[in-house]
Amino acid sequence: MFQLSQIPFLMVTLPLAGALVLLLTARFGIEHVRRTALMNVLLTFAVAVVMVVRYDPDRVDDNNQPQLIQMAMVMPWVGSPGAGPDIRFALGIDGISLWLIALSALLMIPAVLVSWEAVQDRPAAFYALMLVLEAGLIGVFAAQDIILFYVFFEFTLIPLFFMVGIWGGQDRRWAARKFFIYTLAGSVLTFLGLIAVVLSYSWMSGNSELTFSIPALTQGISQQLAVNPEAQAYWAKASPWIFLALFAGFAIKVPLFPFHTWLPLAHVEAPTAGSVLLAGVLLKIGSYGFLRFALPLVPEACFRFFDFVSILAVIGIIYGALLALAQDDIKKLVAYSSVSHMGFCLLGLFALNSVGITGGLLQMINHGLSTGALFAIVGMLYERYHTRDIQAYHRMAKKYPVMAFILLIVVFSSIGLPGLNGFTGEILALMGMFKSNWLYAVLSLSGIILGAWYMLWLVQRTFFGRLREPGHEGHGHAASGLAAHDAGDYSSESALTDLNVRELCALVPVVVLIAWIGIYPQYFIRRMEPSISQVMRQVDAGFQRYEQFRAVSQNEREGKIFARAENPAD
Amino acid sequence: MIEWLARLIPLFPLVACLTTLVLGPKVLREKSHWPAIVGCGLSSLCSLILLVFVASPQLLPQDERTIPLYTWIQIPDPINTTGPALLDITLALRVDSLSATMLAMLTFVATLVVIYASGYMHGEGGYWRFFTEVSLFVFSMIMLVLAANFLQLFIFWEAVGLCSYLLIGFWYEKPEAAAAGKKAFLVNRIGDFGFVTGIFLIWDSFKTVNFAEVLDVQKIQEVAAGNSAMIPLICLCLFAGAMGKSAQFPLHVWLPDAMEGPTPVSALIHAATMVTAGVYMVARCTPLFMAAPSAQILVAFVGGFTALLAALIALTQTDLKRVLAYSTVSQLGYMFLGLGTGLLTGVGGAMLHLVTHAFFKALLFLGAGSVMHAMGGVIDMREFGGLRKKLPQTYITFLAGSLALAGCPLLSGFWSKDTILSAVHEASHESHSATAVVPAGHATGVDEHAATDAEIDDRAKAPARFLALPYPSVYKLLFWMGSFTAFLTAFYTFRAFFMTFHGPEKIPHAAGHHAHESPAVMCLPLMILAVGAVFLGGILGHMTGLFDTFLDKTIPGIHSAAAHHGYDWFVIGVSTAVFLAGLGLAYVMYAVPSALPEKLAAAFGPLTNLSRNKFYLDEVFQGLFVWPLRGLAELSRLADWLAIDTWLVGGVSRIPALVGQLPRPIQNGLVQFYALAMTLAMAVLLWALIWKQG
């Protein structure tokens, strides 16, 4: 009998099982492999749809308390309850992870479909890695235990490392290595921070049991801090360090300026499916980490580092947009636009009020959809012409009207046109930040202007104007083919055609969601809102502690000055 | 009844848009105009019925009605869960006299333009695409007009901007068209920067963005009492948005380039409707602006200055559509001048001018399109001339439009422009402002803070309160600027008219030998618009005086002195004189061949140059913003590669290797060395143990 609590477990194991099947049946040929992969991905997505439909944001438990984590499944894993470490295999869905899991499952569909023709070399291994990656991504968002979270967190690196390193572009090995080591280096510090949280809680509560459960820790620590002055004094000293440790891993993952340089390289070298998943979902792990751990666990440190993180986010928004403006490589342009857009996510989260956090979370989904679709479209162009040089493309709209139509929707979503999803996320994030600090919000608004500039310029250069197709494969230099087209010789137009059914199927689900979130965002916000409110209550408590702590240290400082004034001889 | 009408009005164009989008390319093809025509027509019918409902007080007891559609975003307060939501945005339709008037004008002009376009665009590639985008535009514009809160206004504000972008770039194969579309979008985004900031400020200080609560005299007083700079700041931010959309200096640079789009688009979007959205927004926010005289004077000044500047540029343009585009910028400037007077007659005049301008400017653009149609796409006035015989219907209707634009007495443009200039004139006399009813409180500022609710109530209800306008002399200057602009308007309008239709007949090669009058489907809209251009202003402005009091039904708490005050004969005299002077000068210079234009151009050498080159504003923009930002972008690219990736990241990544280097000499493979090290280490350990024991 099918049970709701099996859903997260099913969503993690289904792709893993698929990967196993693929590896075992690789000898049946590419057709079999990619069909199996597609079936698997669609099945997982169907489960995700059930998950979204059955998630009830207003559910209450027997004690009439809101029950936000639903479809939970807990199994003992390492250690046992009572004493010592108690690590569990705990999965569950709440309003924060719900949409990110759905996003991961959704983006797998375009990821498989864009690889359909592009990956001919060892397809079984490629699709198997992709499914393993899916399992890892869903696991990260569904994990309710710190160790399990961290396992999945690192687990996502491995398949992507191989996908970039084996099926990537020219510089794939260097890109894969840099991506792997850079993100790993940060996440080791994050792990330290998480362990510190676990040990601190054990000390605070005076329990010999070491709990790793995320909800138990977030609830428990804020309860302890509310009643236990000793714990408060300790946390006031420890929380900044814990925050910085968490920050190290998550900021690199996001990536926040100046930790972003691995991203363009990895994107440029990754195969299209890799780029779609990297930009679409992988980056969200970083911002998700901030929302899941930093905000509820160490809110006072978030207030303390509010300016630090916000300024980095604002710099990232403007700097990323400027960098995108200067690129000649389509993939790099989109990669830098990601740096800019992820800045809005963090700006929203660190507004530290519900409007901003809602905006930040929504922006994660939006960025996943629009940038995922952008990379997919770029991949489709690349598949036709094998160049990423913006200069080589011209007036593609005439030849590919359907592609142009979808590209325009995605581009307008990315530059935050109202009515599409990008606007709702950005406006909420900025409104939230405006309440916290108007200057940062107004500065980031200029990023929106720049965003429209580089995106529309890209469209103008590649899709409008006179038709100029890049030379085909085999023409070593794209430029050699251009002269003929410039002279008005249209007879040599290639026989390449507009989007086929497979490519349309890859993009249409994403476009539908782009419009849906833009037109009726409340459907999505309604389901995330109770969970965000819960985080907000902890953030608010943290704010009280932060103010209190600041007042105390202010008094101390004044006391010292006072003391010094009394004894001028000192 | 009203609820249903209001819902149906945007529904028809939306259905038309979706129908052409789905069926256009394969099924409808050359019949793609039908959904748009039917949709706009039905919508126009409903709008006129709605206007009748709104205009008659018996049928609409309330001053305004808000019809909610659905909750767009709602974020409750997490701490105080029972309190009001932090953010609650419901998409709703707001029906009042302001929106009903705009709707009637908008849908009526749109219907005519769509009918015209079915002839004009005939045989163009992407025929269905054109009507899909136009229907989308009409839908968005209707929703903009019906918006019930600032965020909804902004959503559709951007949506009409998108349609404008798409339609300017309709012929995207022309590089100029693609560039013009992008420019329009980006320049508008600069204005939107201000608009969004304004919305944030409103949300922050009013805790809501609904018109019903923000545009409330009492609420505004409360906010002003808390922070006296807040209301002017909000007004400035909102006005920045209006400057972008309504093409006011210095953000007007996109509008002339937008003429790259098909002519019906220029007529509908870039003359009659979308560009007036800024005027509409400022008129909608009258209570806010009334409470911020310093912002008002800026609005008036920017409007007056833009009117003059654009008229000066229009003097020397040779592209017929560009003359009309600059004329649009100039007329929009008039509207802002009226809005900035701080008098309700000024606001009413601006709205009246908005409506009449929509008719005569759409007429002129469609007439120019008809000329272009006959001339094989040529629009440079030097290439053709003396067309009155070839295009008789276009000639007559264009004449009607020109007279209306130039401000010929008794025609539409005369009445509306005159109302604005009268208001400016009135504003320049302090003692004269009999109709200036201002929300009490702002003038005296902080001491209102202590007033009790009852007192505020009394003041808000007080029939009239005289406002001491701060800068009468500025308004005096603006009045003369406006009058001089009226002279220039009459001159450049008839310069274009005479160059096109009078003088010896001249037909460009592109037209071939069959230059002919446009088909009936194009001429009929011209004639209907011509009737409007001639009579509408008189009916609305002079005979019924509808616009004098229509704001009463829009803004609660503001009641103008309803009496239709007499005419300002001084202003009428000045207007008539400048009209005749401009017309006469244009006749002398352009109706018959003469050497006068060259002589005059030479006499005003530098000024002519400035005017021809549009005061070099495009170049200034390039030099001030585009190139520095591009340079900064390149610099960032370099910095990212060198400073961050190579030095910072590369440097850190070398640390492990360097640390590894340090102990490397120890691993030298010499057994003797290892033995020595072992012995020494043993010795140290032993010594440490002994020392610890001792």
Coordinates of C-alpha atoms in Angstrom, one line a residue, chain A residues 178 182 257-258 260-261 319 322-323 325-328 336 354-355 358 395 397-398 405 408 412 415-419 423-424 427-428 430-432 434-435 441-442 445-446 448-450 452-453 456-457 459-460 463-466 518-522 525 529 533 536-537 540, chain B residues 21 70-79 81 86-87 89 91 151 154-156 158-159 162 165-166 169 172-175 178-179 181-182 185-186 189-190 193 196-197 199-201 203-204 207 209 625-626 629-630 632-634 636-641 644-645 648-649:
Chain A
K178 CA 38.6 23.5 -9.8
Y182 CA 36.8 24.8 -4.6
F257 CA 31.1 37.5 -4.7
P258 CA 34.2 37.0 -4.5
H260 CA 32.3 32.9 -7.8
T261 CA 35.1 32.3 -10.2
Y319 CA 29.5 43.1 -10.6
L322 CA 28.7 44.1 -15.5
L323 CA 30.7 41.0 -16.2
L325 CA 27.7 42.7 -20.2
A326 CA 31.3 42.2 -21.3
Q327 CA 31.1 38.6 -22.4
D328 CA 31.4 37.2 -25.9
Y336 CA 27.7 35.6 -14.8
S354 CA 9.2 37.4 5.9
V355 CA 8.7 39.4 2.8
T358 CA 9.7 34.6 0.7
R395 CA 19.0 36.9 -36.8
A397 CA 14.6 34.5 -35.1
K398 CA 13.9 34.3 -38.8
F405 CA 9.5 32.9 -28.9
L408 CA 12.1 35.7 -25.3
F412 CA 12.0 38.3 -19.9
I415 CA 15.2 40.2 -16.4
G416 CA 12.2 40.4 -14.1
L417 CA 9.3 41.3 -16.4
P418 CA 6.1 41.5 -14.3
G419 CA 3.7 38.7 -15.2
F423 CA 9.5 39.7 -11.1
T424 CA 7.7 38.2 -8.2
I427 CA 10.3 42.5 -6.1
L428 CA 9.6 40.6 -2.8
L430 CA 13.9 43.9 -2.8
M431 CA 10.8 45.0 -0.8
G432 CA 12.1 43.0 2.1
F434 CA 14.1 47.9 1.5
K435 CA 12.5 47.5 4.9
A441 CA 17.7 47.6 -2.1
V442 CA 18.0 50.8 -4.2
L445 CA 17.7 47.9 -8.5
S446 CA 20.5 49.2 -10.8
I448 CA 17.9 45.0 -12.8
I449 CA 18.6 47.8 -15.3
L450 CA 21.9 46.2 -16.2
A452 CA 17.8 44.1 -19.0
W453 CA 20.7 45.6 -20.9
L456 CA 18.2 42.3 -24.5
W457 CA 21.6 43.0 -26.1
V459 CA 18.9 38.7 -28.0
Q460 CA 19.4 41.6 -30.3
F463 CA 18.3 36.6 -32.8
F464 CA 17.6 39.9 -34.5
G465 CA 19.2 41.7 -37.4
R466 CA 20.4 40.1 -40.6
G518 CA 4.3 35.1 -12.5
I519 CA 0.5 35.1 -12.8
Y520 CA -0.5 33.3 -9.7
P521 CA 2.4 33.3 -7.2
Q522 CA 0.2 32.9 -4.2
I525 CA 3.8 31.3 -1.5
E529 CA 4.6 30.6 4.0
S533 CA 7.0 32.1 9.4
M536 CA 11.0 34.1 11.1
R537 CA 9.9 33.5 14.7
D540 CA 12.9 37.4 15.6
Chain B
L21 CA -1.6 33.4 -30.9
Y70 CA -7.8 37.3 -7.1
T71 CA -5.1 37.4 -4.4
W72 CA -1.7 37.8 -6.1
I73 CA 0.6 37.8 -3.1
Q74 CA -0.3 37.7 0.5
I75 CA 2.3 37.4 3.3
P76 CA 1.0 37.4 6.8
D77 CA 2.9 38.8 9.8
P78 CA 4.8 35.8 11.3
I79 CA 4.9 37.3 14.8
T81 CA -0.5 36.2 13.2
L86 CA 2.7 42.4 5.9
L87 CA 2.0 42.4 2.2
I89 CA -1.7 42.4 -3.1
L91 CA -5.4 42.1 -8.4
L151 CA 2.0 47.2 -7.9
F154 CA 3.5 48.6 -12.3
I155 CA 2.9 45.1 -13.5
F156 CA 0.9 46.3 -16.5
E158 CA 5.9 46.9 -17.7
A159 CA 3.6 44.7 -19.8
L162 CA 7.0 44.8 -23.4
Y165 CA 9.4 46.6 -27.3
L166 CA 8.0 43.8 -29.4
G169 CA 11.1 45.6 -33.2
Y172 CA 13.4 42.8 -36.3
E173 CA 15.5 42.2 -39.4
K174 CA 16.1 45.9 -39.6
P175 CA 19.0 46.5 -37.2
A178 CA 15.9 46.0 -33.1
A179 CA 18.1 48.6 -31.5
G181 CA 13.2 48.4 -29.3
K182 CA 16.0 47.7 -26.9
F185 CA 12.9 49.2 -23.0
L186 CA 16.1 50.3 -21.3
R189 CA 13.8 50.8 -17.1
I190 CA 15.7 53.9 -15.9
F193 CA 14.0 52.5 -11.2
V196 CA 9.8 51.0 -8.0
T197 CA 11.6 53.0 -5.4
I199 CA 6.3 52.0 -4.6
F200 CA 8.7 50.7 -1.9
L201 CA 8.5 54.1 -0.2
W203 CA 4.6 50.4 1.0
D204 CA 7.1 51.4 3.8
K207 CA 1.9 49.8 4.9
V209 CA -0.1 49.9 -1.9
F625 CA 26.2 56.3 -19.6
V626 CA 26.7 53.7 -22.3
L629 CA 29.4 51.4 -18.3
R630 CA 30.8 49.3 -21.1
L632 CA 33.5 49.5 -16.5
A633 CA 32.2 46.1 -17.7
E634 CA 35.4 45.5 -19.6
S636 CA 35.4 44.2 -14.4
R637 CA 36.2 41.4 -16.8
L638 CA 39.9 42.1 -16.5
A639 CA 39.6 42.4 -12.7
D640 CA 37.7 39.2 -12.4
W641 CA 40.3 37.3 -14.3
I644 CA 40.0 37.5 -8.2
D645 CA 40.7 34.4 -10.1
L648 CA 43.1 35.7 -4.9
V649 CA 41.8 32.2 -5.7

